[in-house]
Short mmCIF file of C-alpha atoms and ligand atoms in Angstrom, two decimals:
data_model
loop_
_atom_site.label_atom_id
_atom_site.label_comp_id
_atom_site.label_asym_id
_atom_site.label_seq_id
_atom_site.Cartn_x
_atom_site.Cartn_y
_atom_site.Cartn_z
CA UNK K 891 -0.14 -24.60 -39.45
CA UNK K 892 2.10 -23.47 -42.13
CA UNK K 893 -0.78 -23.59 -44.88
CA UNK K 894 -2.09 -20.56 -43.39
CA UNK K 895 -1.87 -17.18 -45.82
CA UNK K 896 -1.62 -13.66 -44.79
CA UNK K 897 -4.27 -12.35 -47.42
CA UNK K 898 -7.86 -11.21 -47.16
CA UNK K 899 -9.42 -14.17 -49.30
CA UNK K 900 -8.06 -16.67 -47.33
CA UNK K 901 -9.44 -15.28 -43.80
CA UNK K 902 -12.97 -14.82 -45.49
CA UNK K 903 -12.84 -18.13 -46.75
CA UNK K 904 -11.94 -19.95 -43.07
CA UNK K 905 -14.72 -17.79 -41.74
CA UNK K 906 -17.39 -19.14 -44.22
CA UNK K 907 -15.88 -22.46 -43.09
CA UNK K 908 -16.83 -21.79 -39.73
CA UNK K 909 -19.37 -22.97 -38.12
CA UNK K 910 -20.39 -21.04 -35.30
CA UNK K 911 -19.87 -17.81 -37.55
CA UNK K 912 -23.38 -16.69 -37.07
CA UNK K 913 -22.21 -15.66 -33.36
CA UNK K 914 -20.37 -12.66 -34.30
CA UNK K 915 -24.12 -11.11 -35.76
CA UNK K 916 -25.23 -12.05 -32.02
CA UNK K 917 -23.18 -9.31 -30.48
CA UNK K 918 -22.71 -5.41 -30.79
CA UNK K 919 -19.29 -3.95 -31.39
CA UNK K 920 -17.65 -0.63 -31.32
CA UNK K 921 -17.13 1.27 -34.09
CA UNK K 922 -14.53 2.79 -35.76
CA UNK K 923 -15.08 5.12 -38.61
CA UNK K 924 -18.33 3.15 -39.90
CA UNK K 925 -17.38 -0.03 -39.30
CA UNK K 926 -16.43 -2.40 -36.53
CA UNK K 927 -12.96 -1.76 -34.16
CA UNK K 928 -10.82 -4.94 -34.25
CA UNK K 929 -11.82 -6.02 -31.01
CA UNK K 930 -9.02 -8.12 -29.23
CA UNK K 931 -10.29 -7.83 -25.46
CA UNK K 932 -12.42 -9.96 -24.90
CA UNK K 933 -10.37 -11.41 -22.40
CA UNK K 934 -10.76 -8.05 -20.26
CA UNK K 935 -13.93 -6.94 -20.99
CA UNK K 936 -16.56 -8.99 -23.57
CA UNK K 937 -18.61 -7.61 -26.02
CA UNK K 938 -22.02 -7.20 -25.61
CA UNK K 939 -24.73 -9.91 -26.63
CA UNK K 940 -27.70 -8.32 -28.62
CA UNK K 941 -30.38 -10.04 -25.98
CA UNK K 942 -28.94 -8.29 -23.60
CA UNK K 943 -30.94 -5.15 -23.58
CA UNK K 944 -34.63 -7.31 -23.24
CA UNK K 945 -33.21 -9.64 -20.22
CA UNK K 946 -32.55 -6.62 -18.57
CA UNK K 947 -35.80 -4.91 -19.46
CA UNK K 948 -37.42 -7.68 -18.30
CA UNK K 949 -36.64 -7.77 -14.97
CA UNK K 950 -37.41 -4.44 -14.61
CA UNK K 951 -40.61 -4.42 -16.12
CA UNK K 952 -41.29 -7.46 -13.68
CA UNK K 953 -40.16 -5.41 -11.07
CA UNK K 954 -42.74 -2.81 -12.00
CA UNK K 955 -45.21 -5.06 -12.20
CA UNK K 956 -45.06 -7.35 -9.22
CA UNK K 957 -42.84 -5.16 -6.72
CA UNK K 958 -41.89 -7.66 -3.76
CA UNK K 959 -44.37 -10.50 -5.70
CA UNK K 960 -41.34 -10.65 -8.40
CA UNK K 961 -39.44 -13.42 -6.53
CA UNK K 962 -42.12 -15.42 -6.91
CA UNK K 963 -43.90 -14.21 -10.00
CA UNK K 964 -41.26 -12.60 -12.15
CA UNK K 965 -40.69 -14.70 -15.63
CA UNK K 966 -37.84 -15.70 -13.75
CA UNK K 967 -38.48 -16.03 -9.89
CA UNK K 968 -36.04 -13.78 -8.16
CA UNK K 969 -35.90 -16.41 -5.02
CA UNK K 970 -34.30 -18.97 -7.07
CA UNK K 971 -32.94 -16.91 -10.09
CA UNK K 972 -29.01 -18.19 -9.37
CA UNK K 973 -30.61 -21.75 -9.26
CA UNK K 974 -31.21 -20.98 -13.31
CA UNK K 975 -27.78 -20.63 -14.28
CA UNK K 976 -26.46 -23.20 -12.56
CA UNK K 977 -26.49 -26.63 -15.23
CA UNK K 978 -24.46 -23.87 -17.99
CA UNK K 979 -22.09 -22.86 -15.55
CA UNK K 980 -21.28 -26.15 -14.34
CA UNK K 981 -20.85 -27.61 -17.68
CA UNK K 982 -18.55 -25.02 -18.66
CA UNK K 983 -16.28 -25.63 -15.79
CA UNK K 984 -16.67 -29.34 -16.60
CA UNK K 985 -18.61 -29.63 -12.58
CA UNK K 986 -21.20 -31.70 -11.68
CA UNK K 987 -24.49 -29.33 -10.78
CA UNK K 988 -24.20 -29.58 -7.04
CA UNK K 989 -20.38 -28.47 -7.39
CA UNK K 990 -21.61 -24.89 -8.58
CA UNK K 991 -22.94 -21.64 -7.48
CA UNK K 992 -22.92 -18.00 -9.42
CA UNK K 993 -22.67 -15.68 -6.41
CA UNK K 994 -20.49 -12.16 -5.34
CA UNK K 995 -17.81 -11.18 -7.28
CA UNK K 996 -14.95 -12.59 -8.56
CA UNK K 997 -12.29 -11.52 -5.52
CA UNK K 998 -14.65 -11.95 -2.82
CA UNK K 999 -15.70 -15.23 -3.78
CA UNK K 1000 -11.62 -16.06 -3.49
CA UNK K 1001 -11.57 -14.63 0.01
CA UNK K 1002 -14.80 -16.81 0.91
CA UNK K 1003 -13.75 -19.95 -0.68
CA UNK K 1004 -10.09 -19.12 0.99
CA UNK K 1005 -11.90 -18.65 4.61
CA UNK K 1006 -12.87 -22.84 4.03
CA UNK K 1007 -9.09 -23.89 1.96
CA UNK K 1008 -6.91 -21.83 3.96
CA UNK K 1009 -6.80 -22.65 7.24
CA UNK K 1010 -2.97 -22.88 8.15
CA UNK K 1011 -1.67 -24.66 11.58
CA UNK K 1012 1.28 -26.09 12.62
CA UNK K 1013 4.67 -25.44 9.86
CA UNK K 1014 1.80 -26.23 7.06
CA UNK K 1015 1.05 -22.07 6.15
CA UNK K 1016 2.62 -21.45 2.54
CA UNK K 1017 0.48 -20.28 -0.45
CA UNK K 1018 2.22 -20.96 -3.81
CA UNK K 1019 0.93 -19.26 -6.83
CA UNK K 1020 2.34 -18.42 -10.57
CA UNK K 1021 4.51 -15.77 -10.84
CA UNK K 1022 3.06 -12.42 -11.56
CA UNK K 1023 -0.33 -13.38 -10.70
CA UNK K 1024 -3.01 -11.07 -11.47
CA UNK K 1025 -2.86 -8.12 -8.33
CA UNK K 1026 -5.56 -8.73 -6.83
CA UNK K 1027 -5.01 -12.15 -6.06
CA UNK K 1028 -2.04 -11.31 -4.65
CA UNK K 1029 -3.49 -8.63 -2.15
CA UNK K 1030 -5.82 -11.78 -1.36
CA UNK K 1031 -3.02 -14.31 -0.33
CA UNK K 1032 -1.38 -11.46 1.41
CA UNK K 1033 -4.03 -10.47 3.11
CA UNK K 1034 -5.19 -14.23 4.40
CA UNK K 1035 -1.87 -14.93 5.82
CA UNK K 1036 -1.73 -11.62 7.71
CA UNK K 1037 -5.25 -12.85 8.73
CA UNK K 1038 -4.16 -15.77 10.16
CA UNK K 1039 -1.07 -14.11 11.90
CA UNK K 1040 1.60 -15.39 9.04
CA UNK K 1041 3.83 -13.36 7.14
CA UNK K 1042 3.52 -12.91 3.40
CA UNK K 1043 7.28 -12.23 3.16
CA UNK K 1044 7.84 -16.04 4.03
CA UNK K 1045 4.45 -17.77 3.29
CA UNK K 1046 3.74 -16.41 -0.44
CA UNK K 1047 5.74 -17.97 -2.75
CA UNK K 1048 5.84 -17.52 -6.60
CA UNK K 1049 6.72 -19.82 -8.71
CA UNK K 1050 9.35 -18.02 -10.76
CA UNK K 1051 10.39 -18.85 -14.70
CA UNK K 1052 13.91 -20.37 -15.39
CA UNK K 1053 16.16 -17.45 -16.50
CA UNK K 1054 15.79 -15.42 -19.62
CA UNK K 1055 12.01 -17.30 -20.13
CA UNK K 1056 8.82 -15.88 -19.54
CA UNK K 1057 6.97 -18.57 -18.69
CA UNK K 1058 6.80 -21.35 -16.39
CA UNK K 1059 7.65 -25.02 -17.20
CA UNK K 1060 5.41 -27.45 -15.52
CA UNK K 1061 8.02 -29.27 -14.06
CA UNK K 1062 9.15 -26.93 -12.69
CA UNK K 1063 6.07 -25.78 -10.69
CA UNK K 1064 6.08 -29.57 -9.57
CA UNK K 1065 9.20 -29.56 -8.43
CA UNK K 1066 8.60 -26.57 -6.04
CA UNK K 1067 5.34 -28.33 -4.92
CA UNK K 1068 7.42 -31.20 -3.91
CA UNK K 1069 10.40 -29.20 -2.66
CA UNK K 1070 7.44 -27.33 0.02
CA UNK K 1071 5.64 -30.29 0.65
CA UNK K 1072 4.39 -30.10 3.88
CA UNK K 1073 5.05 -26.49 4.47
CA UNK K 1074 2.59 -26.57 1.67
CA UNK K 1075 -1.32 -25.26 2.35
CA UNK K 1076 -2.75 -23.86 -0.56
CA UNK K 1077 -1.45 -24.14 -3.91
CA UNK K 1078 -3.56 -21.68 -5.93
CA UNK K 1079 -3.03 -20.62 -9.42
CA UNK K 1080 -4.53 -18.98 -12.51
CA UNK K 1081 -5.67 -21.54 -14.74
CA UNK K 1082 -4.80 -18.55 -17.77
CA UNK K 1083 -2.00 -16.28 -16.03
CA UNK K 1084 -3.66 -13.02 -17.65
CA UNK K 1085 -0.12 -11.37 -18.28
CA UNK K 1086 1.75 -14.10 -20.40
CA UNK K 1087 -1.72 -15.93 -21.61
CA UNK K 1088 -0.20 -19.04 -20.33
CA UNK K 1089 -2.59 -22.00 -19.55
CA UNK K 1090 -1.45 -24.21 -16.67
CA UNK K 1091 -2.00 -28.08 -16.44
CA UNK K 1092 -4.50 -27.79 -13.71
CA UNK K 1093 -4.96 -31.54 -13.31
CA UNK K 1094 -1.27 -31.76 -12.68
CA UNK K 1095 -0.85 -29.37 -10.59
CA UNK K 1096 -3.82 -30.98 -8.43
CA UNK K 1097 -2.43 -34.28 -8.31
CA UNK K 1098 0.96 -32.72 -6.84
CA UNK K 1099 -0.87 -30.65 -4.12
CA UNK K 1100 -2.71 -33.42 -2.96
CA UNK K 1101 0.55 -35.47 -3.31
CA UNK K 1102 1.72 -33.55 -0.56
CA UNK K 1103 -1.05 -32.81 1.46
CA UNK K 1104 -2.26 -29.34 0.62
CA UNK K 1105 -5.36 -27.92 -1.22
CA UNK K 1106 -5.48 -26.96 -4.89
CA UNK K 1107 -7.72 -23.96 -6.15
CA UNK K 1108 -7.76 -22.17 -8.90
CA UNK K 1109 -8.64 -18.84 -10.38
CA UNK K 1110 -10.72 -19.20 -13.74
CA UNK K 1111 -10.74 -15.37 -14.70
CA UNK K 1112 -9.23 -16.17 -17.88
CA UNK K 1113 -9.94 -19.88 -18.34
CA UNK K 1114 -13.47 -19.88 -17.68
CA UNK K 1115 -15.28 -19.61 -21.74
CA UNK K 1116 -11.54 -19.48 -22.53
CA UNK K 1117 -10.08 -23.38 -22.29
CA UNK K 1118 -12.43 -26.42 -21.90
CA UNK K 1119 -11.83 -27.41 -18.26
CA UNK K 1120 -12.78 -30.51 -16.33
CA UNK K 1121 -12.69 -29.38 -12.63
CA UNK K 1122 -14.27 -32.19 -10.92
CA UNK K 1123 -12.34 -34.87 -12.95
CA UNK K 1124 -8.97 -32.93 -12.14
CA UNK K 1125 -9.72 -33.51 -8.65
CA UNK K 1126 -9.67 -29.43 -8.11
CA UNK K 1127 -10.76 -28.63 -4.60
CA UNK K 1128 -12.00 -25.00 -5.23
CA UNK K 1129 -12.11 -22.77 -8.22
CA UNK K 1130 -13.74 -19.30 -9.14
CA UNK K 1131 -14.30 -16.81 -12.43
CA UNK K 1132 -15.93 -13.82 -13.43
CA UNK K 1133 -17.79 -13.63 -16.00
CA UNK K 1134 -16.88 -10.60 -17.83
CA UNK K 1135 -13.77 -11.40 -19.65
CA UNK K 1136 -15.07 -14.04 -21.70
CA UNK K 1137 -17.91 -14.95 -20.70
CA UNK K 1138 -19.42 -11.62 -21.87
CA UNK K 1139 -21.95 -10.82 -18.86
CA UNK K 1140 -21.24 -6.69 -18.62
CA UNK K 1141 -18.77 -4.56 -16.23
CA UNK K 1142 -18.46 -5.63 -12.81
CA UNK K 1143 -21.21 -8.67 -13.59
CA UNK K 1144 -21.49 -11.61 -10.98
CA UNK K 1145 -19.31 -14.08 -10.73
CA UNK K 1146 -19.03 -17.80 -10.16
CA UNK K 1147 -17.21 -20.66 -7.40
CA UNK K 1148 -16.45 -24.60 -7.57
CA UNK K 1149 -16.52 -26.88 -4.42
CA UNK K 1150 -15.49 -30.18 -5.21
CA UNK K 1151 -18.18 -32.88 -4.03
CA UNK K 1152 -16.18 -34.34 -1.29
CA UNK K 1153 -16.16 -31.27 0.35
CA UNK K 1154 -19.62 -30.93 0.33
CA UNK K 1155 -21.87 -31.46 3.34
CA UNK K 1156 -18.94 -32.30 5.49
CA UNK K 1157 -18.92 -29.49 7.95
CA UNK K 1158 -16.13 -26.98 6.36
CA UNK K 1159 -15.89 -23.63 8.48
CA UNK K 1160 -17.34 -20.78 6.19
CA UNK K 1161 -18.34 -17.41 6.36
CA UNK K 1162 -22.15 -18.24 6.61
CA UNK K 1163 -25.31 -15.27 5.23
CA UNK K 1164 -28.75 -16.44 4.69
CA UNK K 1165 -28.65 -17.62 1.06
CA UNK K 1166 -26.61 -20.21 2.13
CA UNK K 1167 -29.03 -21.79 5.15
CA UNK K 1168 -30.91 -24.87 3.65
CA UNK K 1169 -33.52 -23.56 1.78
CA UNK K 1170 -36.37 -25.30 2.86
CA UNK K 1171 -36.16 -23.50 5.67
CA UNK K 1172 -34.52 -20.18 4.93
CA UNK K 1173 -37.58 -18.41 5.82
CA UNK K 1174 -38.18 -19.81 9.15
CA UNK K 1175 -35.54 -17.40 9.91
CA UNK K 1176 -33.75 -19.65 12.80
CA UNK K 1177 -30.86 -19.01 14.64
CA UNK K 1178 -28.94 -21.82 13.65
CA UNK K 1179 -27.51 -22.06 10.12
CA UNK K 1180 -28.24 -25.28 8.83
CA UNK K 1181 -25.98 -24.97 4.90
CA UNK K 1182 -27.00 -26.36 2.09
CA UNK K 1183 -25.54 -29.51 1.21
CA UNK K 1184 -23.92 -28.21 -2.04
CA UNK K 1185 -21.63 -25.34 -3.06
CA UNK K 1186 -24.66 -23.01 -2.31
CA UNK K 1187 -23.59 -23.43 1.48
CA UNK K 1188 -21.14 -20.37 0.34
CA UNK K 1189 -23.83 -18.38 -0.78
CA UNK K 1190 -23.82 -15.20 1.71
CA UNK K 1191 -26.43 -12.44 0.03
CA UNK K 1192 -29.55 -13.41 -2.61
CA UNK K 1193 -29.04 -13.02 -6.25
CA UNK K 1194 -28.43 -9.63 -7.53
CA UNK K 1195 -30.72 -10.44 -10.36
CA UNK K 1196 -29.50 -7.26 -12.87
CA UNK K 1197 -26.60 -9.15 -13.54
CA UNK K 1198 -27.80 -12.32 -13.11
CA UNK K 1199 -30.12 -11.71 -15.87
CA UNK K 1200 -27.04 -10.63 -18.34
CA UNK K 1201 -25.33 -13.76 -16.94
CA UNK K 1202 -28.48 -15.80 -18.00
CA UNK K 1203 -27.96 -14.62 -22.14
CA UNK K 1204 -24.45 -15.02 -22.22
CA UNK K 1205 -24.32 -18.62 -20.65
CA UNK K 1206 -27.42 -19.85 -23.11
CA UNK K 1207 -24.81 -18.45 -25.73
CA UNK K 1208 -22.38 -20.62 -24.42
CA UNK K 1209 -24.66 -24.01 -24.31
CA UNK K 1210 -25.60 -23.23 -27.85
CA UNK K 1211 -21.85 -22.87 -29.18
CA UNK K 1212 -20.77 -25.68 -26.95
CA UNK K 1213 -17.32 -24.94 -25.20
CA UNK K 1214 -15.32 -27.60 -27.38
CA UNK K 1215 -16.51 -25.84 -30.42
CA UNK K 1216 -14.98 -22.68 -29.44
CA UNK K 1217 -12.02 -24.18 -27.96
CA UNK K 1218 -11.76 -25.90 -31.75
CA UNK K 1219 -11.93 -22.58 -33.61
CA UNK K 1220 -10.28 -20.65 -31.11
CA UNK K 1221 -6.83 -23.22 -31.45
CA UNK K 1222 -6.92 -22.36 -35.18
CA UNK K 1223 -8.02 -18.62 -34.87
CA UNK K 1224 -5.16 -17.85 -32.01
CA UNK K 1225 -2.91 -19.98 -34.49
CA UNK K 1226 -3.40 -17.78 -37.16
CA UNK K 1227 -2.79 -14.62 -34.95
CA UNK K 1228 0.34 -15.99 -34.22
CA UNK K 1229 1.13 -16.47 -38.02
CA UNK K 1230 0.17 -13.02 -38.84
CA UNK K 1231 2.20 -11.66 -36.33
CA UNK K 1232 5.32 -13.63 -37.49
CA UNK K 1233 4.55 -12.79 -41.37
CA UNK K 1234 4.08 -8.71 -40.52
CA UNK K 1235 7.63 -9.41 -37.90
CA UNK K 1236 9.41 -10.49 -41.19
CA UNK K 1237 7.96 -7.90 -43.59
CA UNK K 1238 8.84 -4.98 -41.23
CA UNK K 1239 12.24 -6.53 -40.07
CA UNK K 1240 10.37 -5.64 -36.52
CA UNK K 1241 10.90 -8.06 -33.13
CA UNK K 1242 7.61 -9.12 -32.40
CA UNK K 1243 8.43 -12.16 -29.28
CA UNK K 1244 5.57 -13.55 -28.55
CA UNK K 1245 5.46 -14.20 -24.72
CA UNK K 1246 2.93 -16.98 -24.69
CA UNK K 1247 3.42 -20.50 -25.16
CA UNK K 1248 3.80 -21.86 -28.85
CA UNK K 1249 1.74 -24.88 -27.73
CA UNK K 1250 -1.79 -24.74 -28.37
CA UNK K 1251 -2.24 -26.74 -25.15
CA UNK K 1252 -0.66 -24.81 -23.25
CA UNK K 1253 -2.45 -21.28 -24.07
CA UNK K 1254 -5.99 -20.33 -24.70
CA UNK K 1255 -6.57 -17.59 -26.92
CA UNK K 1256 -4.89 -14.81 -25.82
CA UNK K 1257 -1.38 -13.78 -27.06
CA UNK K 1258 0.89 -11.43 -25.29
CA UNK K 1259 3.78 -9.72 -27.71
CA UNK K 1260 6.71 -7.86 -26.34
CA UNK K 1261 7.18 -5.34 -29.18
CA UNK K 1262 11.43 -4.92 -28.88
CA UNK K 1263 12.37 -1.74 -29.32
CA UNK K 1264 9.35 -0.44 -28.90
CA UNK K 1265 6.99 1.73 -26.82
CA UNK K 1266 2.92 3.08 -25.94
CA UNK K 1267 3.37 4.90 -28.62
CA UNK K 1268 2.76 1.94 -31.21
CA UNK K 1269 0.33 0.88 -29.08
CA UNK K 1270 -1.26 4.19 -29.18
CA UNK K 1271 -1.46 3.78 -32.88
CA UNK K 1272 -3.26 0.88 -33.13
CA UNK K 1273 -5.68 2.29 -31.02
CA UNK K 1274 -6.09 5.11 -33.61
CA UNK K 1275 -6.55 2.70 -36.42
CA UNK K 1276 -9.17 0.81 -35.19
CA UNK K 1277 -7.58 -1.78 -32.79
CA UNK K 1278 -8.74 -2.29 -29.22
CA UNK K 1279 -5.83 -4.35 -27.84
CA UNK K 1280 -4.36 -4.48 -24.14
CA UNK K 1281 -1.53 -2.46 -23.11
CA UNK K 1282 0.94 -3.62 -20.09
CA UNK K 1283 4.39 -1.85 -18.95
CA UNK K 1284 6.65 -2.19 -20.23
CA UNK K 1285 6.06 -3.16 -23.66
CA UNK K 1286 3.48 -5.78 -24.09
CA UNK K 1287 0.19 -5.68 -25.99
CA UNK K 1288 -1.83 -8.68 -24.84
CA UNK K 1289 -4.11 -9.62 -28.13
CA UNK K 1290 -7.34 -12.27 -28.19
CA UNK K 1291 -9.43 -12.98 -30.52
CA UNK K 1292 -11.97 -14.96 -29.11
CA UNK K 1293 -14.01 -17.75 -31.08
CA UNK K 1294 -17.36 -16.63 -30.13
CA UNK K 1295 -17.29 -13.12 -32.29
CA UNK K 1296 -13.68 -12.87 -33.33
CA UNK K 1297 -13.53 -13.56 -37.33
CA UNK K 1298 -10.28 -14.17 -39.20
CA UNK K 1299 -10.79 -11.68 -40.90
CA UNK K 1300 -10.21 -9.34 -37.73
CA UNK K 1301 -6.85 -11.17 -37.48
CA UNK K 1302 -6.06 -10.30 -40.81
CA UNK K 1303 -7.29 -6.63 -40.71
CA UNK K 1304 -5.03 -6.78 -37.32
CA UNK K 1305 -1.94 -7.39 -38.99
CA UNK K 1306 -2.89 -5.03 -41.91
CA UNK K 1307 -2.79 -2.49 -38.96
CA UNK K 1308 -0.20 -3.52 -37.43
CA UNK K 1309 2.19 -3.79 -40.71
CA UNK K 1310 1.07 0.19 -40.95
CA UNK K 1311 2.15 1.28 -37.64
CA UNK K 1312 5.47 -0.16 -37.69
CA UNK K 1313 6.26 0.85 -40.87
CA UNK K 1314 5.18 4.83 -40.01
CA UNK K 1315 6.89 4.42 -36.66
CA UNK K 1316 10.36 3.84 -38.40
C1 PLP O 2481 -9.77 -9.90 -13.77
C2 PLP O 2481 -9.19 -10.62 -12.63
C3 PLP O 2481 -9.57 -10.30 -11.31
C4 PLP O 2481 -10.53 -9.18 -11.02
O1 PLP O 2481 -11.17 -9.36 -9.80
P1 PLP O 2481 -12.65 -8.80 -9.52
O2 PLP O 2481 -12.93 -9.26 -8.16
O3 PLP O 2481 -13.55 -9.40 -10.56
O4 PLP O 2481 -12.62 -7.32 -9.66
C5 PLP O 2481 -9.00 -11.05 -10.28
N1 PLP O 2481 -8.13 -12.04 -10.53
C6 PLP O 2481 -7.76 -12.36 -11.79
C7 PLP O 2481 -6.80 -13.48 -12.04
C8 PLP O 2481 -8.26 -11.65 -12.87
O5 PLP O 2481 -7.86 -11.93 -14.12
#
């Protein structure tokens, strides 16, 4: 938008204009000399909401009070507490309810979901992700294919950027699909890669993975609360998130997985526990483990209700908002960003490339800016000023506002910073 202005009045007045402003009051933010840090990382580690203090006392004061009875009794039964969350979770991965379950943690739940969607045989073993994909997705591939007696060296394959680009042109990530075909397993991506902040077109990259036989999963760590997605109507097969990054549930909080329907009740090998026998009869404590007939089958342990109860404030946040709200604001919010950072780029005669996508489609709200000729150290000084951004070797700071607390008047005061630094670092 090229009406945009780099001043102070014009940020306040888009954020009166906004209407999910009242959000920001809903959380509590680091401070910085009196007054709030600028805080851009959200997509690492979100703020925390207000109510989350009295979910968590609540629990424990129902623990106090009912011991063992609590998973019956508690304000929110302990026995079925995951069952709460599911409807919010499902809508924001665009799932139908059955489709859902919040369970584990965000790696483990891609090694369970993996144990049912990778199962290679025959010249049909390769994983193909995005290149650079977040590490610990990559130690899970790995890992899988040494699991299954393949060799990562020939089975993992990145899809790599065209030459002197950062980031990867759709298609060209079809083309590669269709180049493996059916040496093709598993093609499983980030729907946000979280070091370029580009968003992938998931429901192409579905329709090409089926095209050619294999499965298509995706991890949501930085699309889930980031883009509006539509899992079941892209025809994903499996899909998981945490739900720290943006969805704002604490350190470490639980996480969430997507089964597409058709793959539900139909017999898929899984790593079975008890939370995921039919429920009816998980106390008759059989032998045999009869799953439920919808993504709870993957369920191994019962709800670790701590973070479940964070989980529970942040995701009513999230129904109240509405996802395409945020996606709305966030477009123009991550638009002015990118603005700012061009206007304080030409006023410093500094070379500030922003890595991510220009496209608004093709990027949620995160943008990653390799500072030429620069090192830590201006990163260093942000962080002095006020600014908690993302650092990453060699010289990228990874920035997002995010629409649920982010104001543009952050972005503003962010370039103000910024426009400081670089001209003391001269
Ligand atoms: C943040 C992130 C993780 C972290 O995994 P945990 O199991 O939650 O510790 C994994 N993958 C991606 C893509 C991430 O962005």
């Amino acid at each position: 938008m090229s009406t945009f202005k780099n001043d102070a009045a014009f940020a306040q007045a888009l954020d009166a204009a906004d209407p999910l402003r009242a959000f920001r009051d809903e959380f509590l933010f680091p401070q910085h000399n009196g007054r709030p840090v600028v805080y851009f990382t959200g997509n690492s580690l979100g703020l925390q909401p207000k109510a989350a203090a009295g979910a968590l006392k609540q629990e424990l004061d129902d623990w106090a009070r009912f011991g063992v009875e609590g998973h019956f009794h508690a304000m929110h039964p302990w026995l079925s507490y995951h069952e709460e969350l599911t409807a919010s979770a499902a809508r924001l991965v665009g799932a139908k309810n059955e489709e859902v379950v919040v369970m584990n943690q965000l790696t483990s739940n891609l090694h369970f979901l993996m144990v049912s969607f990778y199962r290679p045989s025959g010249k049909r073993r390769k994983i193909l992700t995005e290149t650079r994909p977040f590490p610990s997705d990559t130690y899970a591939f790995a890992s899988q294919i040494t699991f299954h007696g393949g060799d990562p060296e020939k089975d993992l394959v990145e899809v790599q950027p065209r030459t002197g680009e950062h980031t990867l042109r759709t298609v060209d990530i079809l083309a590669k699909i269709d180049e493996l075909g059916d040496e093709l397993e598993l093609v499983c991506f980030g729907g946000v890669n979280f070091y370029t902040g580009q968003a992938f077109d998931m429901a192409a990259i579905t329709k090409a993975a089926h095209a050619v036989g294999a499965i298509a999963g995706f991890d949501l760590a930085h699309a889930a609360g980031n883009l509006e997605l539509k899992l079941h109507d892209w025809n994903a097969d499996f899909a998981c998130w945490c739900s720290y990054k943006y969805l704002n549930s604490g350190p470490g909080s639980v996480a969430g997985a997507f089964v597409h329907e058709r793959h539900l009740g139909v017999g898929l090998p899984l790593f079975a526990g008890w939370w995921g026998h039919d429920k009816k009869e998980r106390f008759k404590m059989e032998r045999t483990f009869k799953p439920m007939p919808t993504a709870e089958a993957w369920q191994v342990s019962n709800a670790p209700v701590f973070s479940m109860a964070l989980h529970r404030v942040a995701l009513e946040q999230f129904d109240r908002a509405g996802i395409s709200n945020l996606r709305a604001k966030s477009e123009v919010l991550t638009g002015y960003l990118a603005f700012i950072i061009a206007e304080v780029a030409k006023e410093t005669g500094t070379r500030l490339e922003v890595i991510t996508p220009n496209d608004p489609a093709q990027r949620g709200c995160q943008l990653s800016i390799l500072a030429h000729g620069h090192g830590k150290g201006l990163f260093d000084e942000l962080t002095r000023l006020g600014v908690v951004a993302d650092w990453r070797e060699p010289n990228v700071i990874r920035v997002a506002p995010v629409p649920m607390y982010n104001s543009f008047e952050d972005v503003w005061r962010f370039g103000q910073i910024l426009k400081e630094c670089l001209a003391g670092s001269h």
